[in-house]
Coordinates of C-alpha atoms in Angstrom, one line a residue:
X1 CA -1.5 -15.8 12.1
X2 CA -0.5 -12.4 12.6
X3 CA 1.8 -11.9 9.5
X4 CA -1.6 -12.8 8.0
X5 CA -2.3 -8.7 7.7
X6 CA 0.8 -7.1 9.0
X7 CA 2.3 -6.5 5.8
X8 CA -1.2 -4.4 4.5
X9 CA -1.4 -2.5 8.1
X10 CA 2.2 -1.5 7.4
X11 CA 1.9 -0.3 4.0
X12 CA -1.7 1.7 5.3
X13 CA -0.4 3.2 8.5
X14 CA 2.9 4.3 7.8
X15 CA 2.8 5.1 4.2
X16 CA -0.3 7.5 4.1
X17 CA 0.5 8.6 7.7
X18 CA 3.6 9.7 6.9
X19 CA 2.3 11.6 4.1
X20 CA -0.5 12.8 5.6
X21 CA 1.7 14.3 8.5
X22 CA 4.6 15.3 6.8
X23 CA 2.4 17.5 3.8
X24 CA 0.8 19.7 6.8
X25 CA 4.1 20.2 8.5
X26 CA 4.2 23.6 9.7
X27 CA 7.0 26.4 8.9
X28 CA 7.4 25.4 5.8
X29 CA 10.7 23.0 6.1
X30 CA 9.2 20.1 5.8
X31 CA 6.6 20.9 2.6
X32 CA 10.3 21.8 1.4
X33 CA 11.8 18.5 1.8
X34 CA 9.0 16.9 1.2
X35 CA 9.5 18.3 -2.6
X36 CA 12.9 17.1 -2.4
X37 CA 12.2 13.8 -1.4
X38 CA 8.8 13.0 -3.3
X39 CA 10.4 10.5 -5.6
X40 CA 11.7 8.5 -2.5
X41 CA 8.2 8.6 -1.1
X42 CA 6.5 7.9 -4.4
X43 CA 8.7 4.6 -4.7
X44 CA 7.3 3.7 -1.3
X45 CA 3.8 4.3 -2.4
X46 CA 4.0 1.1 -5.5
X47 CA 1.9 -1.1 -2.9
X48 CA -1.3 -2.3 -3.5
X49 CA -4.5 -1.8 -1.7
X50 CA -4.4 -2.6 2.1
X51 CA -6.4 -4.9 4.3
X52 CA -8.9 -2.9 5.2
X53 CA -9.3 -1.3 1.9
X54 CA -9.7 -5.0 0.0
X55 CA -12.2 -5.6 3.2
X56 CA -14.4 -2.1 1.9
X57 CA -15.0 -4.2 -1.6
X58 CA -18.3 -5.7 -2.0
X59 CA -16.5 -8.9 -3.7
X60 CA -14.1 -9.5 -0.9
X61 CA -17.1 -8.8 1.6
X62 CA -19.0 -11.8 -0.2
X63 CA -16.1 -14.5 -0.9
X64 CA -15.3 -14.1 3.1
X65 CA -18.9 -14.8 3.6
X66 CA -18.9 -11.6 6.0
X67 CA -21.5 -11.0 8.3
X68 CA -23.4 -7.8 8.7
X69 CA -21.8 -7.4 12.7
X70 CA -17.9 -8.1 10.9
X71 CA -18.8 -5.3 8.3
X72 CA -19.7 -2.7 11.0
X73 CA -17.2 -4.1 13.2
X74 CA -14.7 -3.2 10.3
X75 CA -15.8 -0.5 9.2
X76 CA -15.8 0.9 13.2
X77 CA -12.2 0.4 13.3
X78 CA -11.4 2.0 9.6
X79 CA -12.5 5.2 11.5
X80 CA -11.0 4.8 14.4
X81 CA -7.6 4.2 12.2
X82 CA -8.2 7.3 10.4
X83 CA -8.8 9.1 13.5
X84 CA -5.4 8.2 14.8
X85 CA -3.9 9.2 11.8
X86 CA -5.9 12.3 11.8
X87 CA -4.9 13.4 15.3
X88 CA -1.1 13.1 13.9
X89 CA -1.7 15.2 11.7
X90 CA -3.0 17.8 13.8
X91 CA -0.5 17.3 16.0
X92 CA 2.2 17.9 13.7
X93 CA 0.6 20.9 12.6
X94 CA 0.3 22.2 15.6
X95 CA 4.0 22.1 15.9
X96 CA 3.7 19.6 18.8
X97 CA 7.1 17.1 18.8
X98 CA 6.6 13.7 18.6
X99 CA 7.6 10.3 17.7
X100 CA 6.2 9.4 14.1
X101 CA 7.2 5.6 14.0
X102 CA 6.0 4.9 17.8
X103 CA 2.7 6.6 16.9
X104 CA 2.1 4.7 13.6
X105 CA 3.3 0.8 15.3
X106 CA 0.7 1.8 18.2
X107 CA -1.9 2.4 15.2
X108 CA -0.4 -0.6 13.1
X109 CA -1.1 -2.9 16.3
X110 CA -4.5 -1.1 16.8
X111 CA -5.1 -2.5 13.4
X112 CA -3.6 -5.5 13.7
X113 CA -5.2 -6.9 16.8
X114 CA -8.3 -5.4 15.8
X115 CA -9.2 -7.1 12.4
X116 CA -7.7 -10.4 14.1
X117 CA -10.5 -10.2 16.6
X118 CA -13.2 -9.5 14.0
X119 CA -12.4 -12.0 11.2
X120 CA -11.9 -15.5 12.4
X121 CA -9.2 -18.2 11.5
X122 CA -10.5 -19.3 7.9
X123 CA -11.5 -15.7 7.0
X124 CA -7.9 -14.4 8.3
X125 CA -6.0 -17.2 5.8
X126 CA -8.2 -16.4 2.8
X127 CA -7.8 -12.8 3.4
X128 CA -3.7 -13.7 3.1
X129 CA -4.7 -15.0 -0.5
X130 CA -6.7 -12.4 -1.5
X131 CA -4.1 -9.8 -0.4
X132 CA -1.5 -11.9 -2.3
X133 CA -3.5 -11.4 -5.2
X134 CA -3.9 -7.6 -5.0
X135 CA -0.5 -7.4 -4.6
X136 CA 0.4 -9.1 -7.6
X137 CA 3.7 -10.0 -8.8
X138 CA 5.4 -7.8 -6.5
X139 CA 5.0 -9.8 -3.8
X140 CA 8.1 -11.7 -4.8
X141 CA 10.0 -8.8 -4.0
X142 CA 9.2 -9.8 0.6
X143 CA 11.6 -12.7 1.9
X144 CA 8.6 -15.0 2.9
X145 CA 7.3 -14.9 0.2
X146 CA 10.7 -16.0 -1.6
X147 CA 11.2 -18.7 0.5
X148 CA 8.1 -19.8 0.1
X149 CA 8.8 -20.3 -3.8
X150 CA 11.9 -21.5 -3.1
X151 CA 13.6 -18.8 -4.9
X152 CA 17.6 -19.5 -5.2
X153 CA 20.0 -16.3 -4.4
X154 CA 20.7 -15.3 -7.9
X155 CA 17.0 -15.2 -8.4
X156 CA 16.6 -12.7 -5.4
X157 CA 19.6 -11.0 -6.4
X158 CA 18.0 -10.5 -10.2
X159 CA 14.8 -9.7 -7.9
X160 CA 16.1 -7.5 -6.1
X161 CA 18.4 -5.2 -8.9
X162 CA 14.7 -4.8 -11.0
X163 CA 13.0 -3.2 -8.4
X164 CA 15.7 -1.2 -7.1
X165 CA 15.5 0.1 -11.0
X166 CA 12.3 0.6 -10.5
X167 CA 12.8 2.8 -7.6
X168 CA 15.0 5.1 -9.5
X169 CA 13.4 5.3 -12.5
X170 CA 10.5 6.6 -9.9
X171 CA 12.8 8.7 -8.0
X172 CA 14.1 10.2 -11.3
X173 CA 10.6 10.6 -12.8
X174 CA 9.5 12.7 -9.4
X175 CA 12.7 14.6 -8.6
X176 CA 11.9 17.3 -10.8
X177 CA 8.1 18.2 -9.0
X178 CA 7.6 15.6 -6.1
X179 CA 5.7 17.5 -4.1
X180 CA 6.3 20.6 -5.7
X181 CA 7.2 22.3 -2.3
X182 CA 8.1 26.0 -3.3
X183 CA 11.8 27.3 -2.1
X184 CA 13.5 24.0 -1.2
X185 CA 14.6 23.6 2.3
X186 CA 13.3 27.1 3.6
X187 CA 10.2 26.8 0.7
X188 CA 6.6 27.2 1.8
X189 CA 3.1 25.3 0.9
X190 CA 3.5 22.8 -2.0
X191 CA 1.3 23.5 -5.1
X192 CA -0.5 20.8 -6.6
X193 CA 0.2 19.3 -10.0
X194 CA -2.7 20.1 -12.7
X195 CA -4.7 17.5 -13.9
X196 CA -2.3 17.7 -17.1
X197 CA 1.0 16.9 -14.8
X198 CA -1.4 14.2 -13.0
X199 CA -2.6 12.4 -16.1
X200 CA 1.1 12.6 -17.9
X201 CA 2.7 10.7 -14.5
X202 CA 0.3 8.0 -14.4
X203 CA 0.8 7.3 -18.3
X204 CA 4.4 7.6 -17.0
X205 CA 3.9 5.4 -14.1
X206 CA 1.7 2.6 -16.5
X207 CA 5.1 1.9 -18.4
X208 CA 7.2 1.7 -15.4
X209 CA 4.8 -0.8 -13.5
X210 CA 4.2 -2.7 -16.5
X211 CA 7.8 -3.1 -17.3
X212 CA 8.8 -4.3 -13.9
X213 CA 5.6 -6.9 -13.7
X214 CA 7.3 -7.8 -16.9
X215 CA 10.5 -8.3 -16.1
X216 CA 9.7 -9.7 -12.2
X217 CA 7.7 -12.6 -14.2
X218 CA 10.9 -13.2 -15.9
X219 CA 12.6 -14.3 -13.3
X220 CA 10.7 -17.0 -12.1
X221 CA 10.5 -20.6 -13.5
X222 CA 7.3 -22.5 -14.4
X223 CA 7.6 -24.0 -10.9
X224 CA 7.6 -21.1 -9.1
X225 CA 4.6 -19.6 -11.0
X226 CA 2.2 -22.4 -10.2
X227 CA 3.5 -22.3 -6.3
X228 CA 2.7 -18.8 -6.3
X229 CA -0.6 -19.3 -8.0
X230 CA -1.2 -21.9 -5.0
X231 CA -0.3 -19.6 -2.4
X232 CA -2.5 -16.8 -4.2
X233 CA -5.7 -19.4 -3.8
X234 CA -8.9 -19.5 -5.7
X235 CA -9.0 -16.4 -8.2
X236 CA -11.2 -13.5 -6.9
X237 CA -12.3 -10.2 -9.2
X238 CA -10.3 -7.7 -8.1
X239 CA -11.0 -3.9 -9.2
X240 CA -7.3 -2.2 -9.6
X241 CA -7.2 -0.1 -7.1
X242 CA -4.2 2.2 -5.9
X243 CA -2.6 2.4 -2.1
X244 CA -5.1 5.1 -1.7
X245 CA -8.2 2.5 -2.1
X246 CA -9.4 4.6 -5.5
X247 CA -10.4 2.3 -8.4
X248 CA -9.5 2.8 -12.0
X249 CA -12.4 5.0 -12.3
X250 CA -10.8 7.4 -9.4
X251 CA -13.3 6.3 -6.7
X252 CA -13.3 4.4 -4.0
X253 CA -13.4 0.8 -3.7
X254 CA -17.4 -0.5 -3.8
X255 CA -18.6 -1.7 -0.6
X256 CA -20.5 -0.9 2.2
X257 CA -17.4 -1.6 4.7
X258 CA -13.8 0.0 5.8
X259 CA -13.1 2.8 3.0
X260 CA -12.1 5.2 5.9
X261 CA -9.0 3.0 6.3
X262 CA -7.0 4.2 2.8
X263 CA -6.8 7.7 4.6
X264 CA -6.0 10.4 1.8
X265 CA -5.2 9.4 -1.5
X266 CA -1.6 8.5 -2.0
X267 CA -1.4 9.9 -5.2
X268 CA -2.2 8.4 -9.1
X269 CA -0.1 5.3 -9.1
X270 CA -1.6 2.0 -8.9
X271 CA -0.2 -1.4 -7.4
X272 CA 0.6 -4.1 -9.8
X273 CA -2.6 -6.5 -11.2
X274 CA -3.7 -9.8 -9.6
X275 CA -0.3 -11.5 -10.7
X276 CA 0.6 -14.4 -12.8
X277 CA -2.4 -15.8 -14.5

């Protein structure tokens, strides 16, 4: 039942991670690129909440019938997760060498084998259907999850096209500021965008998620709806939250567990809703 949380400690470990680490680069080359290239990373970032973040909401906490030891138990590893990822960080600002994507699969396994041991079998497949669910139509976009609706190829193909739109439309939305590094390659700290520049990309964001959730419900017939419904399980009250763990309101998700898990914020966009109703 591994896959069961793999895809979540992916999308938490090496997305904010890698941001994390690459905005304190030192020597200013890398807050350079890191201009250059926000509207890659942004694309990357159009993931829902992850595992441990769904498992900090008071809701999820309850419908997994949770006990007080899981919560702490959960919430110890959070910290230890953001720990690792803080000592990257450091690392890399220290100027020290090191390989990124070993460090983050030894966190991602961390993770992995860590909420496996905490939650047990029927908490670890209701978890997969809640995390369906927070990811939201999007989740037609990963191959099991295809196969699993039975999807034919031109289906994946049309799949596939919208949300490699979607990625360029992000691209081209961020390419002008990303992360605003100063002097390009050679450039030094990146500024941050004003609340103005904040609030005007996630009105900017809203149309470009809501157009793809549009047109990925499109593509799929009456038959693959209801499967995906199935897979998604018994509807839960999800807050929206973003790949950073913040809510609509800009907090953090409600809860008394894992919040430490979401790392720093990875920016205003937020994932896609709870799916086909």
């Amino acid at each position: 039942m591994k896959n069961v949380i793999r895809l979540f400690i992916i999308a938490s470990v090496t997305l904010t991670a890698f941001s994390d680490v690459m905005a304190q680069a030192p020597g200013g080359q890398q807050g350079g690129q890191r201009g250059g290239q926000g509207g890659q990373r942004g694309g990357m970032q159009q993931r829902g909440p992850n595992a441990l973040q769904l498992l900090n909401l008071a809701v999820v906490q309850k419908d997994l019938k949770l006990t007080n030891d899981q919560i702490a138990s959960l919430k110890d590893l959070a910290q230890e997760m953001q720990k690792q990822m803080g000592g990257m960080r450091d690392r890399r600002q220290n100027g020290e060498e090191f390989n990124m994507q070993e460090e983050m699969q030894r966190i991602q396994t961390m993770g992995e084998d860590g909420m496996k041991a905490i939650l047990d079998d029927a908490q670890e497949a209701r978890m997969k259907q809640i995390m369906l669910q927070a990811e939201g139509i999007r989740a037609i976009g990963r191959p099991e999850v295809q196969t699993a609706l039975v999807l034919t190829a031109a289906q994946k193909t049309e799949i596939k096209a919208i949300m490699d739109a979607f990625q360029k439309a992000i691209q081209e939305m961020r390419g002008g500021q990303g992360g605003r590094g100063q002097g390009g390659q050679g450039g030094g700290q990146a500024t941050q965008p004003t609340a103005e520049e904040r609030k005007a990309q996630q009105e900017k964001m809203k149309v470009l998620t809501d157009k793809l959730e549009a047109d990925l419900l499109k593509v799929l017939t009456a038959d693959n709806k209801a499967k995906l419904s199935e897979l998604q399980g018994a509807k839960i009250d999800l807050p929206k939250m973003d790949a950073g763990g913040r809510g609509q309101g800009g907090g953090r998700g409600q809860g008394g567990g894992p919040g430490a898990a979401g790392g720093a914020g990875a920016g205003p966009e937020t994932g896609p809703g709870a799916g086909p109703r």
